[in-house]
CSV table of C-alpha atoms and ligand atoms in Angstrom, one decimal:
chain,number,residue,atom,x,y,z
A,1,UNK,CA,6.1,4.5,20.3
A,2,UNK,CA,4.3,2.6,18.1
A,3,UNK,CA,4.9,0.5,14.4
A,4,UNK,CA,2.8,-1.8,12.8
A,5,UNK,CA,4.6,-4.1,9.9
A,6,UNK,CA,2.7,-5.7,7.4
A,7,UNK,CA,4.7,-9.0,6.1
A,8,UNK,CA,6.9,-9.2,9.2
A,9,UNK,CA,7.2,-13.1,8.8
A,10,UNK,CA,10.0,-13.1,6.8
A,11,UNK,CA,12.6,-10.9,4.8
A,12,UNK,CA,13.0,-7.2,4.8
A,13,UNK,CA,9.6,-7.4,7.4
A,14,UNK,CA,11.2,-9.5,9.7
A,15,UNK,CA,14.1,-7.0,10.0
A,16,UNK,CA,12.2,-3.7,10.1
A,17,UNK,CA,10.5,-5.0,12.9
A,18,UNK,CA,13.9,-6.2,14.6
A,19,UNK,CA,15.8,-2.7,13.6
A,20,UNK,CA,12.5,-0.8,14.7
A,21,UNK,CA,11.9,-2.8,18.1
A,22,UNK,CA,16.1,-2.1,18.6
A,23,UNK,CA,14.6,1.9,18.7
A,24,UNK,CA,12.5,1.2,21.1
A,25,UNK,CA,9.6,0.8,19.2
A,26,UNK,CA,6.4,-1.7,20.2
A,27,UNK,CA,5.3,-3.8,17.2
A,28,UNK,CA,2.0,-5.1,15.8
A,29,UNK,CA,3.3,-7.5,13.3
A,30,UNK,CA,1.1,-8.9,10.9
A,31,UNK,CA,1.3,-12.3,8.2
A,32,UNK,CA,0.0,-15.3,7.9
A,33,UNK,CA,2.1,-17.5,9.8
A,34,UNK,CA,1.7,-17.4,13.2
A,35,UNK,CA,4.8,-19.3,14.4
A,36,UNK,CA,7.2,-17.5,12.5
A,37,UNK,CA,5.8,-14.5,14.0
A,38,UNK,CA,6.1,-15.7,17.2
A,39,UNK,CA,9.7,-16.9,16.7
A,40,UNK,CA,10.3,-13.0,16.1
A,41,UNK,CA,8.8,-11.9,18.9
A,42,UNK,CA,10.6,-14.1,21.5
A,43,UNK,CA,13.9,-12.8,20.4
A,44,UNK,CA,12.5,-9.0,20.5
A,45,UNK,CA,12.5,-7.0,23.7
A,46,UNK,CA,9.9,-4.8,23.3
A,47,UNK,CA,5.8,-5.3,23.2
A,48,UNK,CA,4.8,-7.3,20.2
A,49,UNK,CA,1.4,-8.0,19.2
A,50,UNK,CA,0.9,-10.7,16.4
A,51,UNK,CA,-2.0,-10.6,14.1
A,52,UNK,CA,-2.3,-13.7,11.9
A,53,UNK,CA,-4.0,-12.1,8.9
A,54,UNK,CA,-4.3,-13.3,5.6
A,55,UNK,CA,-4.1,-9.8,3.5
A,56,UNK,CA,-5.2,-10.6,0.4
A,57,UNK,CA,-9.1,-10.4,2.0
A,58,UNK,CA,-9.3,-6.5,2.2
A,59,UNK,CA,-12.0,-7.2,5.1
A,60,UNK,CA,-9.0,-8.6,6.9
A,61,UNK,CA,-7.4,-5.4,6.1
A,62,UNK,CA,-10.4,-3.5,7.5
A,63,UNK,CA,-10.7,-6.3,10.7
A,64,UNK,CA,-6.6,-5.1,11.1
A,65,UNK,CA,-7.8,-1.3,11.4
A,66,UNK,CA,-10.7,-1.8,13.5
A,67,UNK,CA,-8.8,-3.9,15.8
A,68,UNK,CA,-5.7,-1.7,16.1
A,69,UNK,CA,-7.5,2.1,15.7
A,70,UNK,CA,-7.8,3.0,19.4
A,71,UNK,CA,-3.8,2.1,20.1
A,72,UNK,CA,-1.8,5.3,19.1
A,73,UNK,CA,0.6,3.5,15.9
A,74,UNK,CA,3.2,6.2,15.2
A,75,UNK,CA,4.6,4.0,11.4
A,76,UNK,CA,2.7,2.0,9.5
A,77,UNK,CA,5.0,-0.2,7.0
A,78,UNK,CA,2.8,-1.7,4.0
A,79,UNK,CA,5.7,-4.1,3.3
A,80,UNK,CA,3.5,-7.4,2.6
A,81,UNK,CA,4.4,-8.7,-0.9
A,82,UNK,CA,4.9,-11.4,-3.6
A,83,UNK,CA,5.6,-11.7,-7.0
A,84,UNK,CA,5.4,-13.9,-9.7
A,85,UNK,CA,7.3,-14.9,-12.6
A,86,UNK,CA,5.8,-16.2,-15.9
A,87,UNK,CA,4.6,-15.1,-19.3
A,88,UNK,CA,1.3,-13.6,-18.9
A,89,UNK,CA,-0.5,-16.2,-20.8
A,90,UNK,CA,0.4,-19.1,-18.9
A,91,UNK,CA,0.4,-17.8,-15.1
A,92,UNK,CA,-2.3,-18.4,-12.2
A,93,UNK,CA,-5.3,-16.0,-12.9
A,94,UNK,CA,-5.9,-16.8,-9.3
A,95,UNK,CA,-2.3,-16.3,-8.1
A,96,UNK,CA,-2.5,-13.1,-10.1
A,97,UNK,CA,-5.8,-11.8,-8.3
A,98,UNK,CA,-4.1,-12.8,-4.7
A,99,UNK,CA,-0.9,-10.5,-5.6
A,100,UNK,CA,-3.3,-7.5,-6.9
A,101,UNK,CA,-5.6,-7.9,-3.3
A,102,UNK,CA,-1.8,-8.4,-1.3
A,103,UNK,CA,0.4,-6.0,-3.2
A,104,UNK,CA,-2.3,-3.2,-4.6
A,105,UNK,CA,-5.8,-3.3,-2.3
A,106,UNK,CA,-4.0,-3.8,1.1
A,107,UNK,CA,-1.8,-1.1,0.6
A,108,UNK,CA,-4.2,0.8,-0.5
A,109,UNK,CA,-6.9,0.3,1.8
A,110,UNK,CA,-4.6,0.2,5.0
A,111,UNK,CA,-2.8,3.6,3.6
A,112,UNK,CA,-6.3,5.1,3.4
A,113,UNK,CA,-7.8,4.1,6.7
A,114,UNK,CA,-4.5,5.0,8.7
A,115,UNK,CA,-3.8,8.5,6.7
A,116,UNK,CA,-7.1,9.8,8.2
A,117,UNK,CA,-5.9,9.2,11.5
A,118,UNK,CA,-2.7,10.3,11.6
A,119,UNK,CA,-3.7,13.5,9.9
A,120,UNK,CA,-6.0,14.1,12.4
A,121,UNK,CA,-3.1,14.1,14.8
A,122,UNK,CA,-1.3,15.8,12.2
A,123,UNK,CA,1.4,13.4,12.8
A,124,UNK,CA,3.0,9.6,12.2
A,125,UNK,CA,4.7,7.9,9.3
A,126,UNK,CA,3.6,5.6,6.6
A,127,UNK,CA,6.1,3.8,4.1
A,128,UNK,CA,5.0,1.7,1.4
A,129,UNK,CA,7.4,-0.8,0.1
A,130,UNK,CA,7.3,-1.0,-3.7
A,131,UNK,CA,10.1,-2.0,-6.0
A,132,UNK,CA,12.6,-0.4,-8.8
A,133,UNK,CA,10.2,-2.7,-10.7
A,134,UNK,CA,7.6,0.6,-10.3
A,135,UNK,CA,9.7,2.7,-12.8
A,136,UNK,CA,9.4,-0.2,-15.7
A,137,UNK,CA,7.1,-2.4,-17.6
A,138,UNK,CA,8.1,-5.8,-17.1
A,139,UNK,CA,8.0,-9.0,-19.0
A,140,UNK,CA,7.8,-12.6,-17.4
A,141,UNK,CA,6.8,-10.7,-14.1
A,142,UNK,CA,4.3,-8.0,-16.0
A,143,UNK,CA,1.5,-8.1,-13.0
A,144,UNK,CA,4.1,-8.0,-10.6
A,145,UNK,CA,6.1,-4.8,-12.0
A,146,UNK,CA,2.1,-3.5,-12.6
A,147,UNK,CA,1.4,-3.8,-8.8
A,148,UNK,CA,4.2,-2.0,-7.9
A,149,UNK,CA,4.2,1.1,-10.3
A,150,UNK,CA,0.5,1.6,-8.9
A,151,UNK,CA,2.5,1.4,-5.3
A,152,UNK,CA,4.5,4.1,-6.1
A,153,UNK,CA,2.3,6.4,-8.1
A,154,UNK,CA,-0.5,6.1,-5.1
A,155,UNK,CA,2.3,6.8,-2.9
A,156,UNK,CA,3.5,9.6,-4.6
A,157,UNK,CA,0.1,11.3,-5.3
A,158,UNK,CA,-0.6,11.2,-1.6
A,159,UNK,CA,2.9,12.7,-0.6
A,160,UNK,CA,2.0,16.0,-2.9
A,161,UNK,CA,-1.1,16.0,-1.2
A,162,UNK,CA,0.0,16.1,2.3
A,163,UNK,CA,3.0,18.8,0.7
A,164,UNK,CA,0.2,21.2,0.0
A,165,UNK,CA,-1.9,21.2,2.7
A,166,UNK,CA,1.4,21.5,4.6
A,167,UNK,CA,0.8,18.2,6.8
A,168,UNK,CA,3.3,17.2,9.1
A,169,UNK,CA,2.2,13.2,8.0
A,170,UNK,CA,5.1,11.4,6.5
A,171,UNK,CA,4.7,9.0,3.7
A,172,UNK,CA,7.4,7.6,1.5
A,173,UNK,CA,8.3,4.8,-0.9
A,174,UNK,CA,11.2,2.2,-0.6
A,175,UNK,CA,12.0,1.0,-4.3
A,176,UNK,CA,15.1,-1.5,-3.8
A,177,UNK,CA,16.2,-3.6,-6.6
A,178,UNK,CA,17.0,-7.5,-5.7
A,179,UNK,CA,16.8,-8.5,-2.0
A,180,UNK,CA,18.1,-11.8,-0.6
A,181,UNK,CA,14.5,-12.6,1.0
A,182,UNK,CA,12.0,-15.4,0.3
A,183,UNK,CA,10.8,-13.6,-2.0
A,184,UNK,CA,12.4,-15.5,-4.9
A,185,UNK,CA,11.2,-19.2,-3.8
A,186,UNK,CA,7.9,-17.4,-3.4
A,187,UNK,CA,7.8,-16.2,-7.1
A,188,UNK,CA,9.0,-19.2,-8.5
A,189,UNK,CA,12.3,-17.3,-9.7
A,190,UNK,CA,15.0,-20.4,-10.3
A,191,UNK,CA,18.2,-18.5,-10.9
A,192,UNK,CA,18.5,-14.7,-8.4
A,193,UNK,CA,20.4,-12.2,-9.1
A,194,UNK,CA,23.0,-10.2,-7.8
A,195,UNK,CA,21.0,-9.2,-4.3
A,196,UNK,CA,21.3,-6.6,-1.6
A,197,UNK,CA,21.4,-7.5,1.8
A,198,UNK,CA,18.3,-7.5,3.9
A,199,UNK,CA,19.0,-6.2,6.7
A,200,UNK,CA,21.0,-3.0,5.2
A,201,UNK,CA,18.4,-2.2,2.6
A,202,UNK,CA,15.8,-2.3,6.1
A,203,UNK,CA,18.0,-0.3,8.0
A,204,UNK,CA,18.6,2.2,4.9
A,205,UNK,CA,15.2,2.5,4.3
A,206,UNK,CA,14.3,3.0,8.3
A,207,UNK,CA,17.2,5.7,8.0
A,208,UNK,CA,15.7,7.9,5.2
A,209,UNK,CA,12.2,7.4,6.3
A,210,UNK,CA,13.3,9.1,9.5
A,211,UNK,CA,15.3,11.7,7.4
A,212,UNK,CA,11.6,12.5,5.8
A,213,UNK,CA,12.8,11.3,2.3
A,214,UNK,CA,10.3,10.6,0.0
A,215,UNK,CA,11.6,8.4,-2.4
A,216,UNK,CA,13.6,5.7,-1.1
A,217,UNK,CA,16.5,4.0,-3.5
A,218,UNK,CA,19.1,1.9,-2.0
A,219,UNK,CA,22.4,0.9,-4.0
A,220,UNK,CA,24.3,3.1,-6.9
A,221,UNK,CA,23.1,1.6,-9.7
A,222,UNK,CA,19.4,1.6,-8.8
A,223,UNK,CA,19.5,5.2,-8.4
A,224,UNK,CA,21.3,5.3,-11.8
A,225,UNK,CA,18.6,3.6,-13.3
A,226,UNK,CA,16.4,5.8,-12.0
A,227,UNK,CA,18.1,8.8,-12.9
A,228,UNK,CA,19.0,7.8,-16.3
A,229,UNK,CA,15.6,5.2,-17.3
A,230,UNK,CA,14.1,8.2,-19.2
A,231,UNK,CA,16.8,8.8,-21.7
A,232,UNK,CA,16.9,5.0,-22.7
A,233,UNK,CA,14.3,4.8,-25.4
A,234,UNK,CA,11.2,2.2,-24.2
A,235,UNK,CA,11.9,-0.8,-26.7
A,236,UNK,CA,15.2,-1.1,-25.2
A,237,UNK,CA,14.6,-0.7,-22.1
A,238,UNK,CA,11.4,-3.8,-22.4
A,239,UNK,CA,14.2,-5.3,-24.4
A,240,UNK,CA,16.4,-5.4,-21.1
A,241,UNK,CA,14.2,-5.6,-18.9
A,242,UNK,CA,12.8,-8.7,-20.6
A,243,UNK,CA,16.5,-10.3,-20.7
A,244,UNK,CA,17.4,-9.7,-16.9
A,245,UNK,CA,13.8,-11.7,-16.4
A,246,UNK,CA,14.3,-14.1,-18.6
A,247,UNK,CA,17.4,-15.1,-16.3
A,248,UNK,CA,15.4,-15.6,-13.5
A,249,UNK,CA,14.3,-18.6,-15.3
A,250,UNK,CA,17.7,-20.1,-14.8
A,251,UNK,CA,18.7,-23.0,-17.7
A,252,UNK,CA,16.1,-24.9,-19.0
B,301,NAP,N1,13.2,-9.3,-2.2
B,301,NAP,C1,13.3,-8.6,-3.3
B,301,NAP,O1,14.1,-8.8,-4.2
B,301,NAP,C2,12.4,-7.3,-3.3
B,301,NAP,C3,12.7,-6.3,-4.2
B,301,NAP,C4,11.9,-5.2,-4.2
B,301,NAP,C5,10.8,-5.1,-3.4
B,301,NAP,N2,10.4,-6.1,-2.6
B,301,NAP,C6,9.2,-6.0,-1.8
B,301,NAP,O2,9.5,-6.1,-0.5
B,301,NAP,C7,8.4,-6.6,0.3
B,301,NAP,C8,8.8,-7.7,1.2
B,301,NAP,O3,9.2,-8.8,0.5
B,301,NAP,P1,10.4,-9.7,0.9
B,301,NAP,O4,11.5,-9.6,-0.2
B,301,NAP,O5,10.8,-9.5,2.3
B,301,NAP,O6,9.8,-11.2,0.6
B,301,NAP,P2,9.4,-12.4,1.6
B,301,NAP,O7,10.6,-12.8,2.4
B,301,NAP,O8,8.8,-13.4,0.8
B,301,NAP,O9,8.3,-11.7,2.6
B,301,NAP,C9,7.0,-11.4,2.2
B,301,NAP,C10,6.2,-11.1,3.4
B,301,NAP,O10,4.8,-10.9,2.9
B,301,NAP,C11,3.9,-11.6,3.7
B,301,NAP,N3,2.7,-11.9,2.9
B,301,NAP,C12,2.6,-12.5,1.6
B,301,NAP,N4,1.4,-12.7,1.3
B,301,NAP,C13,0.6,-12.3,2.4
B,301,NAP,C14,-0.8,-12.3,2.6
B,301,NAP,N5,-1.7,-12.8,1.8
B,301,NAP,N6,-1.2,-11.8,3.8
B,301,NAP,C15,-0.3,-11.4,4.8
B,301,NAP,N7,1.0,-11.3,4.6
B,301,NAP,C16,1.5,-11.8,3.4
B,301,NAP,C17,4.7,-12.9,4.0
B,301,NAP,O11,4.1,-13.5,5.2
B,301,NAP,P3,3.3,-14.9,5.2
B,301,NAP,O12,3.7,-15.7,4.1
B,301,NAP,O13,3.6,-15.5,6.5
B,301,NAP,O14,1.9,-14.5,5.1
B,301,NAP,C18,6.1,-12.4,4.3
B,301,NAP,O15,6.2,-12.0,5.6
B,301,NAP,C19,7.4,-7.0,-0.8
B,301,NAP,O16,6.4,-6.0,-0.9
B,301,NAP,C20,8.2,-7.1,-2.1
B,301,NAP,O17,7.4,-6.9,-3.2
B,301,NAP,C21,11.2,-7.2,-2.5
């Protein structure tokens, strides 16, 4: 048994690969730094391979396939992520094109090449970690919410696809809302939110990916939002949206 974790440096990666390698599971963990990969894999008791890959090069994404296709990888988590907050007019174009090649290509390419395999075999699991950001537009973090709605749109196309042609391929999507990873330092938020625990929302999401569910929402009031986000008319909810963002700017 075999799982291969994108963005297992850190975060809800990091415990994935520690709640999958509990299982039983070898790894192939992937990120771009190496020693915090290796730090994971000395305290892990079953075979890790580490791939130090920067992901925003979609040939490194392709060099990852080519280098991993003849093992037999049972899950593939595209969990590798960042975000970034800021008004659209003032952000890194470059920062911007790194999150669209980390959060949109990657996925998408690495979804793509393993898909073919495992429905050759008829068989394995694929989740793609998006966000509750995927359900909403969202202001100060707008290409960030963007990547992640194409996340779970391309996740959910595919999952129809597979339902038709009656495939026995799993593929879901984990949308949590806030997570107390590195994820905020790394998108520059100054004040977090209210956050889920890591490792539950990992072990959550592990849970209902074995349970074959598609769509993956931890917590009670992220579901809510879910259920309910189509009876709140769109200017308010960009008007909330925008003010639970704004926050993240902490006091100027
Ligand atoms: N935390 C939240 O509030 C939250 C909420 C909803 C969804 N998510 C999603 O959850 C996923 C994991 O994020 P996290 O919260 O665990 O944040 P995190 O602690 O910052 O972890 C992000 C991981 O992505 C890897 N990564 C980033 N850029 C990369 C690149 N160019 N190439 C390879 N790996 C790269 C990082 O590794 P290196 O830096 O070592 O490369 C790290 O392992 C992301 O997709 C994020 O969008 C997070």
């Amino acid at each position: 048994m075999k799982a291969l974790i994108t963005g297992a440096s850190s975060g809800l990666g990091k415990d994935f690969a520690k709640i999958l390698s509990g299982m039983g599971y070898d790894l192939i963990l992937v990120a771009r730094r190496t020693e915090r990969l290796q730090d994971l894999k000395d305290i892990l008791t079953t075979q890790i391979e580490i791939k130090t890959l920067d992901l925003s090069d979609y040939q490194n994404c392709i060099k990852l396939y080519d280098e991993v296709k003849e093992q037999q990888i049972d899950i593939l988590i595209n969990n590798a992520g960042f975000g970034l907050l800021g008004k659209f007019f003032e952000t890194s174009l470059d920062r911007e094109m790194q999150m669209i090649d980390v959060n949109i290509k990657a996925v998408h390419i690495l979804t793509k090449l393993f898909l073919r395999d495992f429905m050759n075999r008829d068989s394995g699991y694929i989740l793609n970690i998006s966000s509750s950001a995927s359900f909403f537009s969202g202001p100060l973090m707008s290409t960030y919410y963007a990547t992640k709605n194409y996340v779970t749109r391309l996740t959910e196309a595919i999952y129809k696809e597979l339902q038709v042609v009656r495939s026995n391929v799993y593929i879901g999507v984990f949308c949590p809302g806030p997570i107390a990873t590195e994820f905020n330092q790394v998108a520059q938020v100054k004040e977090n939110l209210k956050s889920l625990n890591s490792e539950k929302a990992a072990n959550y999401a592990i849970h209902q990916m074995f349970c074959r569910k598609f769509l993956i929402i931890p917590g009670f009031m992220n579901k809510c939002l879910y259920l309910f986000r189509n009876f709140i008319p769109n200017a308010l909810l960009l008007a909330i949206t925008y003010r639970i963002q704004k926050k993240k700017e902490g006091k100027k």
